[in-house]
């Protein structure tokens, strides 16, 4: 048995933070009843969104008649869709609707949900009605995608790639008419053709969008399989196409169907039901963290569809082993710490003022004798719980279908250190350590400030720099991550901004010029902008021009009200730009109070 040493220094921050960009996908075949029954399982994983293909236009499906024509008039049935949206929102999940497939009123006689729409303008009006309805309900939909795998012969769309381009044109126009702030994208590339054909189709799609001056807030594709890191190869292919076109510098990448297991997915004992899936999932997460223009990754699937055995939760609500990979990652704070271990192991570590977490998994085909040392632990932590995912724990799933994570042992923190020795880490096993501290007191910061959307701009898409807002901690994270110059730009659509915004600059390392900009939204448009600090910069959002006013350097209080136009009521675009950064630049800015994790500790064995 080989001995493996893992060393973690929580006082040393390094790498891309553990952003919660990993979410879930569910097929439209999942009954609404099961989504409602198992909704609390989404909350346990702290996922941000659930992508769903809705099967609109297929009468046998629950949302098939969401739009139908009765006596020459289009009628909409919102009850089931609204129930789905509400149950997800109650569990902290933002619905991500893939508007598929072809609605009943635009299907040809004798056609079906795969048919080319008979009336493009009517299709646009239907999409407008869909988006308008959810805007009137307070915009609960995080993202809206035009169709699902349109280039997948015999599966979901009978048209050619050029027919899909027309579908996107009218669909995107309708969505933006119904909700001017909707985040819309596509094309949900399925990679059923050779990669060069997929490249050509994606390039034609992007050229079509640019030629028509259409919106594309995200570019989406799907990938199944783990061998040779195929998901990274496909990502790099798609990124190449985007990077060639400056028009799409504002588009994030969504891998909104991803699984490490390729088809078929039969209902018999496979990797999907075994502990061996755990290290694959965690390795995928570890690798995709480094791909910083990938804004969202949706694991396929959360709930079994009834057609295949892909789900992390089966049709009876019983957890499969892979579920715990997402539950553990969801528990971890965002601030990533430095780790040292061999390539046979995977390791992620992070800490904040309320929790520290270390996750180690065995990637190899051999049992490992693990020696783990954690130093740099803040004085507010006095112990660490140890949770081990192994055959012993997974056997418990047979008796307890929704098994909760349990502490196998508790280790003391002495002089800022925890030592774990003599643990045999079996093949595909993982060990998770977590310490929790009671926060000193409730923090109040910018009460009432609402962060409605997070947007990015990628001046150099291949750079590994990052700019992100984490809702749970209320912080903005900016980092060069070894890059230099102008970094990724982060913009936040806000409401209730008030006349002053308070910022707590908690960390600043390396060199770089932080620029903060406010674009004021009034009378349904961005009419004025102020820039705090730096020199005037070109800008591609808001007013889409350099700021009208160059104000003093950004400090811990932004006097946004001083420069606001008359009648401004606190709505706008708050943006963070970093220029002239060196490779070591890193900054953390708190905007809102954090969501406390103190109550959510591991259960004792």
CSV table of C-alpha atoms in Angstrom, one decimal, residues 417-598:
chain,number,residue,atom,x,y,z
A,417,UNK,CA,-3.4,22.5,12.7
A,418,UNK,CA,-5.3,19.3,12.2
A,419,UNK,CA,-3.6,16.0,11.5
A,420,UNK,CA,-5.3,12.9,10.0
A,421,UNK,CA,-3.0,9.9,9.8
A,422,UNK,CA,-3.3,6.2,9.1
A,423,UNK,CA,-6.5,6.4,7.0
A,424,UNK,CA,-6.8,3.9,4.2
A,425,UNK,CA,-8.4,5.6,1.2
A,426,UNK,CA,-9.8,2.9,-0.9
A,427,UNK,CA,-10.3,2.9,-4.7
A,428,UNK,CA,-12.8,5.6,-5.6
A,429,UNK,CA,-13.1,6.6,-1.9
A,430,UNK,CA,-13.1,10.2,-0.7
A,431,UNK,CA,-12.6,11.9,2.7
A,432,UNK,CA,-14.0,15.3,3.6
A,433,UNK,CA,-13.0,17.4,6.6
A,434,UNK,CA,-15.1,20.3,7.8
A,435,UNK,CA,-14.7,22.8,10.6
A,436,UNK,CA,-17.5,25.2,11.6
A,437,UNK,CA,-17.4,28.3,13.8
A,438,UNK,CA,-20.2,30.5,15.1
A,439,UNK,CA,-20.0,33.9,13.5
A,440,UNK,CA,-19.2,36.8,15.8
A,441,UNK,CA,-22.3,38.8,14.8
A,442,UNK,CA,-24.7,39.5,12.0
A,443,UNK,CA,-23.2,41.7,9.3
A,444,UNK,CA,-25.3,44.4,7.7
A,445,UNK,CA,-24.1,45.7,4.4
A,446,UNK,CA,-26.1,47.6,1.7
A,447,UNK,CA,-29.4,46.3,3.1
A,448,UNK,CA,-32.0,46.0,0.4
A,449,UNK,CA,-29.5,45.9,-2.4
A,450,UNK,CA,-30.7,43.3,-5.0
A,451,UNK,CA,-28.3,41.6,-7.4
A,452,UNK,CA,-30.5,40.6,-10.2
A,453,UNK,CA,-28.1,39.2,-12.9
A,454,UNK,CA,-24.4,38.5,-13.2
A,455,UNK,CA,-22.8,39.4,-16.6
A,456,UNK,CA,-19.3,39.1,-18.0
A,457,UNK,CA,-17.1,40.5,-20.7
A,458,UNK,CA,-14.1,38.6,-22.0
A,459,UNK,CA,-11.5,40.8,-23.6
A,460,UNK,CA,-9.2,37.8,-24.1
A,461,UNK,CA,-11.3,34.6,-23.8
A,462,UNK,CA,-8.4,32.2,-23.5
A,463,UNK,CA,-7.0,34.0,-20.4
A,464,UNK,CA,-7.5,32.1,-17.1
A,465,UNK,CA,-8.3,35.3,-15.1
A,466,UNK,CA,-11.6,35.4,-13.3
A,467,UNK,CA,-14.2,37.9,-12.2
A,468,UNK,CA,-17.3,36.6,-10.3
A,469,UNK,CA,-19.9,37.4,-7.7
A,470,UNK,CA,-20.7,34.8,-5.1
A,471,UNK,CA,-24.3,35.2,-3.8
A,472,UNK,CA,-23.8,33.1,-0.6
A,473,UNK,CA,-20.8,35.1,0.6
A,474,UNK,CA,-21.9,38.5,-0.9
A,475,UNK,CA,-18.4,39.0,-2.4
A,476,UNK,CA,-16.9,40.0,-5.7
A,477,UNK,CA,-13.8,37.9,-6.6
A,478,UNK,CA,-11.3,39.4,-9.0
A,479,UNK,CA,-8.0,37.6,-10.0
A,480,UNK,CA,-5.4,37.6,-12.6
A,481,UNK,CA,-4.6,33.9,-12.0
A,482,UNK,CA,-1.2,34.2,-13.7
A,483,UNK,CA,-2.5,36.6,-16.5
A,484,UNK,CA,-1.6,40.3,-17.0
A,485,UNK,CA,-3.2,43.4,-18.4
A,486,UNK,CA,-7.0,43.9,-18.7
A,487,UNK,CA,-8.9,41.2,-16.9
A,488,UNK,CA,-12.4,39.8,-17.4
A,489,UNK,CA,-15.0,42.4,-16.6
A,490,UNK,CA,-17.8,41.7,-14.2
A,491,UNK,CA,-21.2,43.5,-14.3
A,492,UNK,CA,-24.0,43.2,-11.9
A,493,UNK,CA,-27.6,44.3,-12.7
A,494,UNK,CA,-28.8,45.9,-9.4
A,495,UNK,CA,-31.9,47.3,-7.9
A,496,UNK,CA,-32.3,49.4,-4.8
A,497,UNK,CA,-28.8,50.8,-5.1
A,498,UNK,CA,-29.5,53.9,-3.1
A,499,UNK,CA,-27.4,57.0,-3.1
A,500,UNK,CA,-24.3,55.3,-1.5
A,501,UNK,CA,-22.9,51.8,-1.9
A,502,UNK,CA,-20.6,50.5,0.8
A,503,UNK,CA,-17.8,48.2,-0.2
A,504,UNK,CA,-15.5,46.3,2.1
A,505,UNK,CA,-12.2,45.6,0.3
A,506,UNK,CA,-11.2,42.5,2.2
A,507,UNK,CA,-8.2,41.4,0.2
A,508,UNK,CA,-5.9,43.0,-2.3
A,509,UNK,CA,-2.7,41.3,-3.5
A,510,UNK,CA,-0.4,42.1,-6.4
A,511,UNK,CA,-0.7,45.2,-8.6
A,512,UNK,CA,-3.6,46.4,-10.7
A,513,UNK,CA,-5.9,49.3,-11.1
A,514,UNK,CA,-9.4,48.7,-9.9
A,515,UNK,CA,-12.1,50.6,-11.8
A,516,UNK,CA,-15.8,50.6,-10.8
A,517,UNK,CA,-18.4,51.9,-13.1
A,518,UNK,CA,-22.1,52.6,-12.6
A,519,UNK,CA,-24.5,52.8,-15.6
A,520,UNK,CA,-27.7,54.4,-14.5
A,521,UNK,CA,-31.0,52.8,-15.7
A,522,UNK,CA,-33.9,55.2,-16.0
A,523,UNK,CA,-36.9,55.5,-18.3
A,524,UNK,CA,-36.2,52.0,-19.7
A,525,UNK,CA,-32.7,52.8,-20.9
A,526,UNK,CA,-29.1,53.4,-19.8
A,527,UNK,CA,-28.6,57.1,-20.3
A,528,UNK,CA,-25.6,58.0,-18.2
A,529,UNK,CA,-22.5,56.4,-16.6
A,530,UNK,CA,-19.9,57.4,-14.0
A,531,UNK,CA,-16.5,55.7,-13.6
A,532,UNK,CA,-14.7,55.7,-10.3
A,533,UNK,CA,-10.9,55.6,-10.7
A,534,UNK,CA,-8.5,54.8,-13.6
A,535,UNK,CA,-8.6,56.3,-17.1
A,536,UNK,CA,-11.8,56.3,-19.2
A,537,UNK,CA,-12.3,52.9,-20.8
A,538,UNK,CA,-14.3,51.6,-23.8
A,539,UNK,CA,-17.3,49.7,-22.5
A,540,UNK,CA,-19.7,47.2,-24.2
A,541,UNK,CA,-22.6,47.2,-21.8
A,542,UNK,CA,-24.9,49.8,-20.3
A,543,UNK,CA,-24.6,53.0,-22.4
A,544,UNK,CA,-22.0,51.1,-24.5
A,545,UNK,CA,-19.6,54.1,-24.5
A,546,UNK,CA,-17.0,55.6,-22.2
A,547,UNK,CA,-18.4,57.0,-19.0
A,548,UNK,CA,-19.8,60.5,-19.0
A,549,UNK,CA,-18.1,61.4,-15.7
A,550,UNK,CA,-14.7,60.3,-14.4
A,551,UNK,CA,-14.9,60.5,-10.6
A,552,UNK,CA,-12.4,60.0,-7.8
A,553,UNK,CA,-10.7,56.6,-7.3
A,554,UNK,CA,-13.0,53.9,-6.0
A,555,UNK,CA,-13.0,53.8,-2.2
A,556,UNK,CA,-15.1,51.9,0.4
A,557,UNK,CA,-18.0,54.2,-0.3
A,558,UNK,CA,-19.3,54.8,-3.8
A,559,UNK,CA,-21.2,58.1,-4.0
A,560,UNK,CA,-23.5,56.9,-6.8
A,561,UNK,CA,-26.3,59.3,-5.9
A,562,UNK,CA,-24.0,62.3,-6.4
A,563,UNK,CA,-23.7,61.6,-10.1
A,564,UNK,CA,-27.1,60.1,-10.8
A,565,UNK,CA,-29.6,61.6,-13.3
A,566,UNK,CA,-32.7,63.2,-11.9
A,567,UNK,CA,-35.4,60.6,-11.0
A,568,UNK,CA,-33.0,57.7,-10.7
A,569,UNK,CA,-34.4,55.0,-8.3
A,570,UNK,CA,-31.5,52.8,-7.7
A,571,UNK,CA,-31.5,50.5,-10.8
A,572,UNK,CA,-28.4,50.1,-12.9
A,573,UNK,CA,-25.3,48.2,-14.0
A,574,UNK,CA,-22.5,48.0,-11.5
A,575,UNK,CA,-19.3,46.9,-13.1
A,576,UNK,CA,-15.8,46.0,-11.9
A,577,UNK,CA,-12.8,46.4,-14.3
A,578,UNK,CA,-9.2,45.7,-13.5
A,579,UNK,CA,-6.5,47.2,-15.8
A,580,UNK,CA,-2.7,47.0,-15.8
A,581,UNK,CA,-2.9,43.9,-13.6
A,582,UNK,CA,0.2,41.8,-12.9
A,583,UNK,CA,0.1,38.0,-12.7
A,584,UNK,CA,-0.3,38.0,-8.9
A,585,UNK,CA,-3.3,40.4,-8.7
A,586,UNK,CA,-6.1,39.2,-6.6
A,587,UNK,CA,-8.9,41.2,-4.8
A,588,UNK,CA,-12.0,40.4,-2.8
A,589,UNK,CA,-14.7,42.9,-2.2
A,590,UNK,CA,-17.8,42.3,-0.1
A,591,UNK,CA,-21.0,43.9,-1.3
A,592,UNK,CA,-23.7,42.2,0.8
A,593,UNK,CA,-24.0,40.3,4.0
A,594,UNK,CA,-23.3,36.5,3.7
A,595,UNK,CA,-25.7,33.7,4.2
A,596,UNK,CA,-24.8,32.0,7.4
A,597,UNK,CA,-23.7,28.3,7.2
A,598,UNK,CA,-23.3,27.9,11.0
